[in-house]
Short mmCIF file of C-alpha atoms in Angstrom, two decimals:
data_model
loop_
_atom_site.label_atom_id
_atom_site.label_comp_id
_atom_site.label_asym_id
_atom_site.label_seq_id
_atom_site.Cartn_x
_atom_site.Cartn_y
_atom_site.Cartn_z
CA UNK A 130 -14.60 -13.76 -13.51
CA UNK A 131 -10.92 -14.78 -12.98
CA UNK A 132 -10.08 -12.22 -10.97
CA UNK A 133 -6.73 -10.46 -11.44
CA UNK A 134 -3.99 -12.68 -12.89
CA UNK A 135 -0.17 -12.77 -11.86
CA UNK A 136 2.52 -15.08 -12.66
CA UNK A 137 4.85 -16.52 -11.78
CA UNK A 138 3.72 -17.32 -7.87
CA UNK A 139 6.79 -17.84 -7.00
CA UNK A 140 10.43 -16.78 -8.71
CA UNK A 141 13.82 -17.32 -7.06
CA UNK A 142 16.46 -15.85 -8.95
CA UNK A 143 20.50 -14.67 -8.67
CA UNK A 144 22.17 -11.53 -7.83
CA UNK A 145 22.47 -9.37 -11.26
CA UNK A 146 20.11 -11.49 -13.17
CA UNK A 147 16.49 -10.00 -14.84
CA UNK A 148 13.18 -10.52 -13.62
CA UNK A 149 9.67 -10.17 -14.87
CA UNK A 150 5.94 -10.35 -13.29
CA UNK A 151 3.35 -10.56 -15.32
CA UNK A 152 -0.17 -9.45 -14.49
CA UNK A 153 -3.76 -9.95 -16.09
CA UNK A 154 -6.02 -7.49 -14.94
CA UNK A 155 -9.85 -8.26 -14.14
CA UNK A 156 -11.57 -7.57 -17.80
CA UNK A 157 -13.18 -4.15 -18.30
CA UNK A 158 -10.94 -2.46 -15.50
CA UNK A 159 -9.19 0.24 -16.77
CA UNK A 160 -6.89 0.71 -13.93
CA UNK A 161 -3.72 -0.92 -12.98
CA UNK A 162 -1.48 -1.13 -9.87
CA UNK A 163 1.43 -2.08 -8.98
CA UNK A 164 2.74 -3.00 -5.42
CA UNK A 165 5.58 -4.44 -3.26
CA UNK A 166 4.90 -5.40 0.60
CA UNK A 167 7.52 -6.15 2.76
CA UNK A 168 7.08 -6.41 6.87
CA UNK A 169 9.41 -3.63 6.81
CA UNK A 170 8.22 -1.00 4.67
CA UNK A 171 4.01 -2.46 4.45
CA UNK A 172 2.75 -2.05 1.00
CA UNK A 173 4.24 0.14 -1.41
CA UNK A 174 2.49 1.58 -5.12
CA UNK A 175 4.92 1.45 -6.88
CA UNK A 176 3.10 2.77 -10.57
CA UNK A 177 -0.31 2.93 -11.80
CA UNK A 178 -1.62 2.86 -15.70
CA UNK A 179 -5.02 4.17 -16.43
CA UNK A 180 -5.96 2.74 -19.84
CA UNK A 181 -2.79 1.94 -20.25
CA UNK A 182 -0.70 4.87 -19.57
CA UNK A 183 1.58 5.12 -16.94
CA UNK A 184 -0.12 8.06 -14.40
CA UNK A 185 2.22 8.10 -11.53
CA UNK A 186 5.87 5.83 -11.33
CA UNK A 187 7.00 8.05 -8.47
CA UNK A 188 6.86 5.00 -6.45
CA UNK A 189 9.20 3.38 -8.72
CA UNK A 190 12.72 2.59 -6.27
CA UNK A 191 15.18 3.54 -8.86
CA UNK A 192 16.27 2.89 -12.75
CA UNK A 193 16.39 -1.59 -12.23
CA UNK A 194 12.23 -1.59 -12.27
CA UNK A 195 10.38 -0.40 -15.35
CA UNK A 196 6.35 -1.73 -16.22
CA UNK A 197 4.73 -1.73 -19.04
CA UNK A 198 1.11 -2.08 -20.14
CA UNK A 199 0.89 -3.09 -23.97
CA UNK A 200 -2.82 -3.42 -24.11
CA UNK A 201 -5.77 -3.17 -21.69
CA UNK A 202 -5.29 -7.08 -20.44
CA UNK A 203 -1.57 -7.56 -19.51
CA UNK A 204 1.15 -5.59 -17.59
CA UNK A 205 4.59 -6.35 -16.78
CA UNK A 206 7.17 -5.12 -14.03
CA UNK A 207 10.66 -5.64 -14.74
CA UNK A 208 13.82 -5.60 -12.66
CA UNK A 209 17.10 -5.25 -14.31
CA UNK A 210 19.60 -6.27 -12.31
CA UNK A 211 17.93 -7.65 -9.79
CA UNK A 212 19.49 -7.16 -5.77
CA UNK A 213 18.72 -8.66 -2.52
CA UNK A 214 16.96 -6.09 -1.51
CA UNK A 215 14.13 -6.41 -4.32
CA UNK A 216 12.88 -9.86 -1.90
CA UNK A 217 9.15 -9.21 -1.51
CA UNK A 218 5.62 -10.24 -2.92
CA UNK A 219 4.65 -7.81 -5.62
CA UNK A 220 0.85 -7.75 -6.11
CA UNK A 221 -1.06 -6.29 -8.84
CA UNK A 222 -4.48 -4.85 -8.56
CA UNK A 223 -7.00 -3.15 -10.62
CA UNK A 224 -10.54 -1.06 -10.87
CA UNK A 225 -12.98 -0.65 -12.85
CA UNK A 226 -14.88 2.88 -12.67
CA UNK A 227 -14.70 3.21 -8.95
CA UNK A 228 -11.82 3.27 -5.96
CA UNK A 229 -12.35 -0.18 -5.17
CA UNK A 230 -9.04 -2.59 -6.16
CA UNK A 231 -8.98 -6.18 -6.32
CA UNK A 232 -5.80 -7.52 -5.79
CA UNK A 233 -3.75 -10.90 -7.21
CA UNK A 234 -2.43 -13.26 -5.78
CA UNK A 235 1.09 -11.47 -5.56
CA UNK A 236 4.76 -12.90 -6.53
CA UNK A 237 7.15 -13.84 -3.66
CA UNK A 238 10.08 -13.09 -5.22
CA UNK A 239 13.80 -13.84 -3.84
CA UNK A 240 16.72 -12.41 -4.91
CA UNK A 241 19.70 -14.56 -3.92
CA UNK B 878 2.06 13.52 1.68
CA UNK B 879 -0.89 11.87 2.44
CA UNK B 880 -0.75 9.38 5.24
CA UNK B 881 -3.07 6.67 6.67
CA UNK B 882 -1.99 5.55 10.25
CA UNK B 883 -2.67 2.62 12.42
CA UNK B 884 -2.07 1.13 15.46
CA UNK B 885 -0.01 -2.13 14.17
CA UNK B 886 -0.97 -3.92 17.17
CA UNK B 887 -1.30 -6.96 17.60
CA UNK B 888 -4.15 -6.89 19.22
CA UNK B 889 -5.70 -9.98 20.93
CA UNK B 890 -9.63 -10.55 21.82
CA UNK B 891 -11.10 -13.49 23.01
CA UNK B 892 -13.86 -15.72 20.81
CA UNK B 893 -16.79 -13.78 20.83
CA UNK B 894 -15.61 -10.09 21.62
CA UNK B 895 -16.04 -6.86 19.47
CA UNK B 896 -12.65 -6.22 17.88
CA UNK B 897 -12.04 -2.83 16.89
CA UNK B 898 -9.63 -1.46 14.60
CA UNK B 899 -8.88 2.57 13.81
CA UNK B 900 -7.45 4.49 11.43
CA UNK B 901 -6.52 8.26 10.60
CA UNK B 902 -5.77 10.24 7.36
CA UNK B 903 -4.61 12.73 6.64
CA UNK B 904 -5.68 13.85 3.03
CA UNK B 905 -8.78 15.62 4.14
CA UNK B 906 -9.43 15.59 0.45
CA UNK B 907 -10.01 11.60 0.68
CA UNK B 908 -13.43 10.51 -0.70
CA UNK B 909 -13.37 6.73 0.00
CA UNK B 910 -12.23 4.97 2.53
CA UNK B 911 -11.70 1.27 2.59
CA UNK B 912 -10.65 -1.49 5.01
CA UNK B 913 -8.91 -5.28 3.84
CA UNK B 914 -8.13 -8.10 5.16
CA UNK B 915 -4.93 -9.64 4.49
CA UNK B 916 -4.25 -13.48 6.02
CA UNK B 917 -0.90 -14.51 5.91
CA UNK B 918 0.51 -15.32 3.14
CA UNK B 919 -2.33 -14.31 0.91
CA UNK B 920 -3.25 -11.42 -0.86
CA UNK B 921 -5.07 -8.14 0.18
CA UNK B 922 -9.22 -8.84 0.30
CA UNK B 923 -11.89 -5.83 0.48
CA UNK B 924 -14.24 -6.31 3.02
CA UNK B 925 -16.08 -3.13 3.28
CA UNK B 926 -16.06 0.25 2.07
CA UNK B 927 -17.07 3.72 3.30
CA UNK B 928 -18.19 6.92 1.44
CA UNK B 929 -20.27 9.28 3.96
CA UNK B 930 -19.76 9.85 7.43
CA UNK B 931 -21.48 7.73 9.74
CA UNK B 932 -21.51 3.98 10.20
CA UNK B 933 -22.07 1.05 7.37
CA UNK B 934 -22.67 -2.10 8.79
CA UNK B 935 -22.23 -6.07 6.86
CA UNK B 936 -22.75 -8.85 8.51
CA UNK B 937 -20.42 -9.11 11.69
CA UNK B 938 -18.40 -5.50 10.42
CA UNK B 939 -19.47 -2.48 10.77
CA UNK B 940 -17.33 0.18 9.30
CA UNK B 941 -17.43 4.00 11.20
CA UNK B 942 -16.48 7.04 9.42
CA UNK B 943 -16.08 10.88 10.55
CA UNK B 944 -14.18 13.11 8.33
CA UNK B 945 -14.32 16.16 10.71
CA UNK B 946 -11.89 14.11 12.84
CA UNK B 947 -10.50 11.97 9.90
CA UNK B 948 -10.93 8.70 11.43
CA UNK B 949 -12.28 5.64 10.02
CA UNK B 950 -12.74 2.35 12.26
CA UNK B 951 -13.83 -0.97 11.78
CA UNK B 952 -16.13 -3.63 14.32
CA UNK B 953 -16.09 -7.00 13.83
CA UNK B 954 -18.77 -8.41 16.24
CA UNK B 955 -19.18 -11.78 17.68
CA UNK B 956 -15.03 -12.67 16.49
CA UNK B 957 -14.47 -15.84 15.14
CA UNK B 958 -10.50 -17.36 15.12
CA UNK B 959 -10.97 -16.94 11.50
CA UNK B 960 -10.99 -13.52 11.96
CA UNK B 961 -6.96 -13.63 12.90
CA UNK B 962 -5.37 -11.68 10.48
CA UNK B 963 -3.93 -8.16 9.37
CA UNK B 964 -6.41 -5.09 8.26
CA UNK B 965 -5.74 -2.52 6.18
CA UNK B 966 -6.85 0.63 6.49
CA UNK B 967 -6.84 3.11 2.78
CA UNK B 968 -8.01 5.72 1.58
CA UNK B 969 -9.14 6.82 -1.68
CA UNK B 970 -10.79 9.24 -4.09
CA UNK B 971 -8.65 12.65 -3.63
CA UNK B 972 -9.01 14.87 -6.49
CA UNK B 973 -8.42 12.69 -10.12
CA UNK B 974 -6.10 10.68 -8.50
CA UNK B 975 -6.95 6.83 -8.68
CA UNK B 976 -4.87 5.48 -6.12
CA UNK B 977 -5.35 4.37 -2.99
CA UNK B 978 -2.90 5.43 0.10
CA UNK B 979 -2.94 2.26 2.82
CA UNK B 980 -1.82 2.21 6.30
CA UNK B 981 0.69 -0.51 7.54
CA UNK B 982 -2.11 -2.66 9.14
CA UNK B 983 -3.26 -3.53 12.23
CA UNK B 984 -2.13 -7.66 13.50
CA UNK B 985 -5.60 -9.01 14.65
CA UNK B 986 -5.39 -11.83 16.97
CA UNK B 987 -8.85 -13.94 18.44
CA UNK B 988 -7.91 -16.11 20.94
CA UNK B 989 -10.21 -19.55 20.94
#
């Protein structure tokens, strides 16, 4: 298997301007996660869909990010406008009928 | 709120020496309990995972767990320099809930 699925790696981007990470979960999980690390605040959930349906966005920071999950392979987190303060690698992660997540490979983003 | 704390270190041990790493939660509800490994720059990997009290053991790691006291550790015997990196410590499994709550991570350091 490919394992969970994120792009871009990497995404620099301006003050104001949109951004959106994509995710591929691992096929047949039915769970999906959402996170943002930082060193200052560790690793953060920020929402989690199980098959598909947003459970819990109480992680969410505030109105700019919204995620979707249009179908049981692909997820997307968007941040509109984006701040400076947004900077950090946002991983995805999913399961599969147990507790256990595997994570992606994360996007570092930076907000300029 | 449920929390899972650790000692953020870093914490140094020469080639060869038991590292250990320990955690507490406090959801006393938790039914899993799980420790990654996370080397910089990189994304969050499982190494083990912990149901019942007592210890599990893989390889070089041996994970501990005793839910009177809600504390979960983690050995790694005979460290290797490839062993440097951060752990996380989550926990899992309360109620219908899917997600797991991690700690900040303990900065594992094994000095050649």
């Amino acid at each position: 298997d490919a394992g969970v699925i994120q792009s871009p790696r990497h995404e620099v981007t301006e003050m104001g301007q949109e951004v959106t990470l994509r995710c591929k979960p691992i096929s047949g999980h039915n769970s999906l996660f959402w996170y943002r690390q930082t060193m200052m605040r560790g690793l953060e959930l920020l929402i989690y869909f199980n098959n598909n349906v947003p459970i819990d966005d109480s992680g969410m920071p505030e109105d700019r990010f919204s995620a979707k999950m249009p179908n049981a392979s692909f997820s997307t987190l968007k941040i509109q406008p984006s701040e400076p303060r947004d900077s950090a690698v946002y991983f995805c992660a999913s399961n599969g009928g147990t507790d256990t997540q595997y994570f992606g490979p994360g996007t570092r983003l930076t907000v300029l | 709120q449920k929390e899972v704390e650790q000692n953020s270190g870093p914490l140094s041990v020469p080639e060869g020496a038991i590292a250990s790493l320990n955690c507490t939660y406090s959801d006393r509800g938790s039914q899993s309990f799980f420790w990654y490994r996370q080397y910089s720059g990189k994304s969050p990997e499982l190494i083990m995972f912990i149901y019942s009290n007592g210890d599990k053991e893989d390889g070089r790691f041996t994970a501990q767990l005793n839910k009177a006291s809600q504390y979960v550790s983690l050995l790694i015997r005979d460290s290797q320099p490839s062993d440097s990196a951060t752990y996380l410590c989550a926990s899992g499994g309360s109620g219908s809930a899917r997600q797991l709550t991690f700690g900040s991570g303990t900065q594992l350091t094994v000095l050649p």
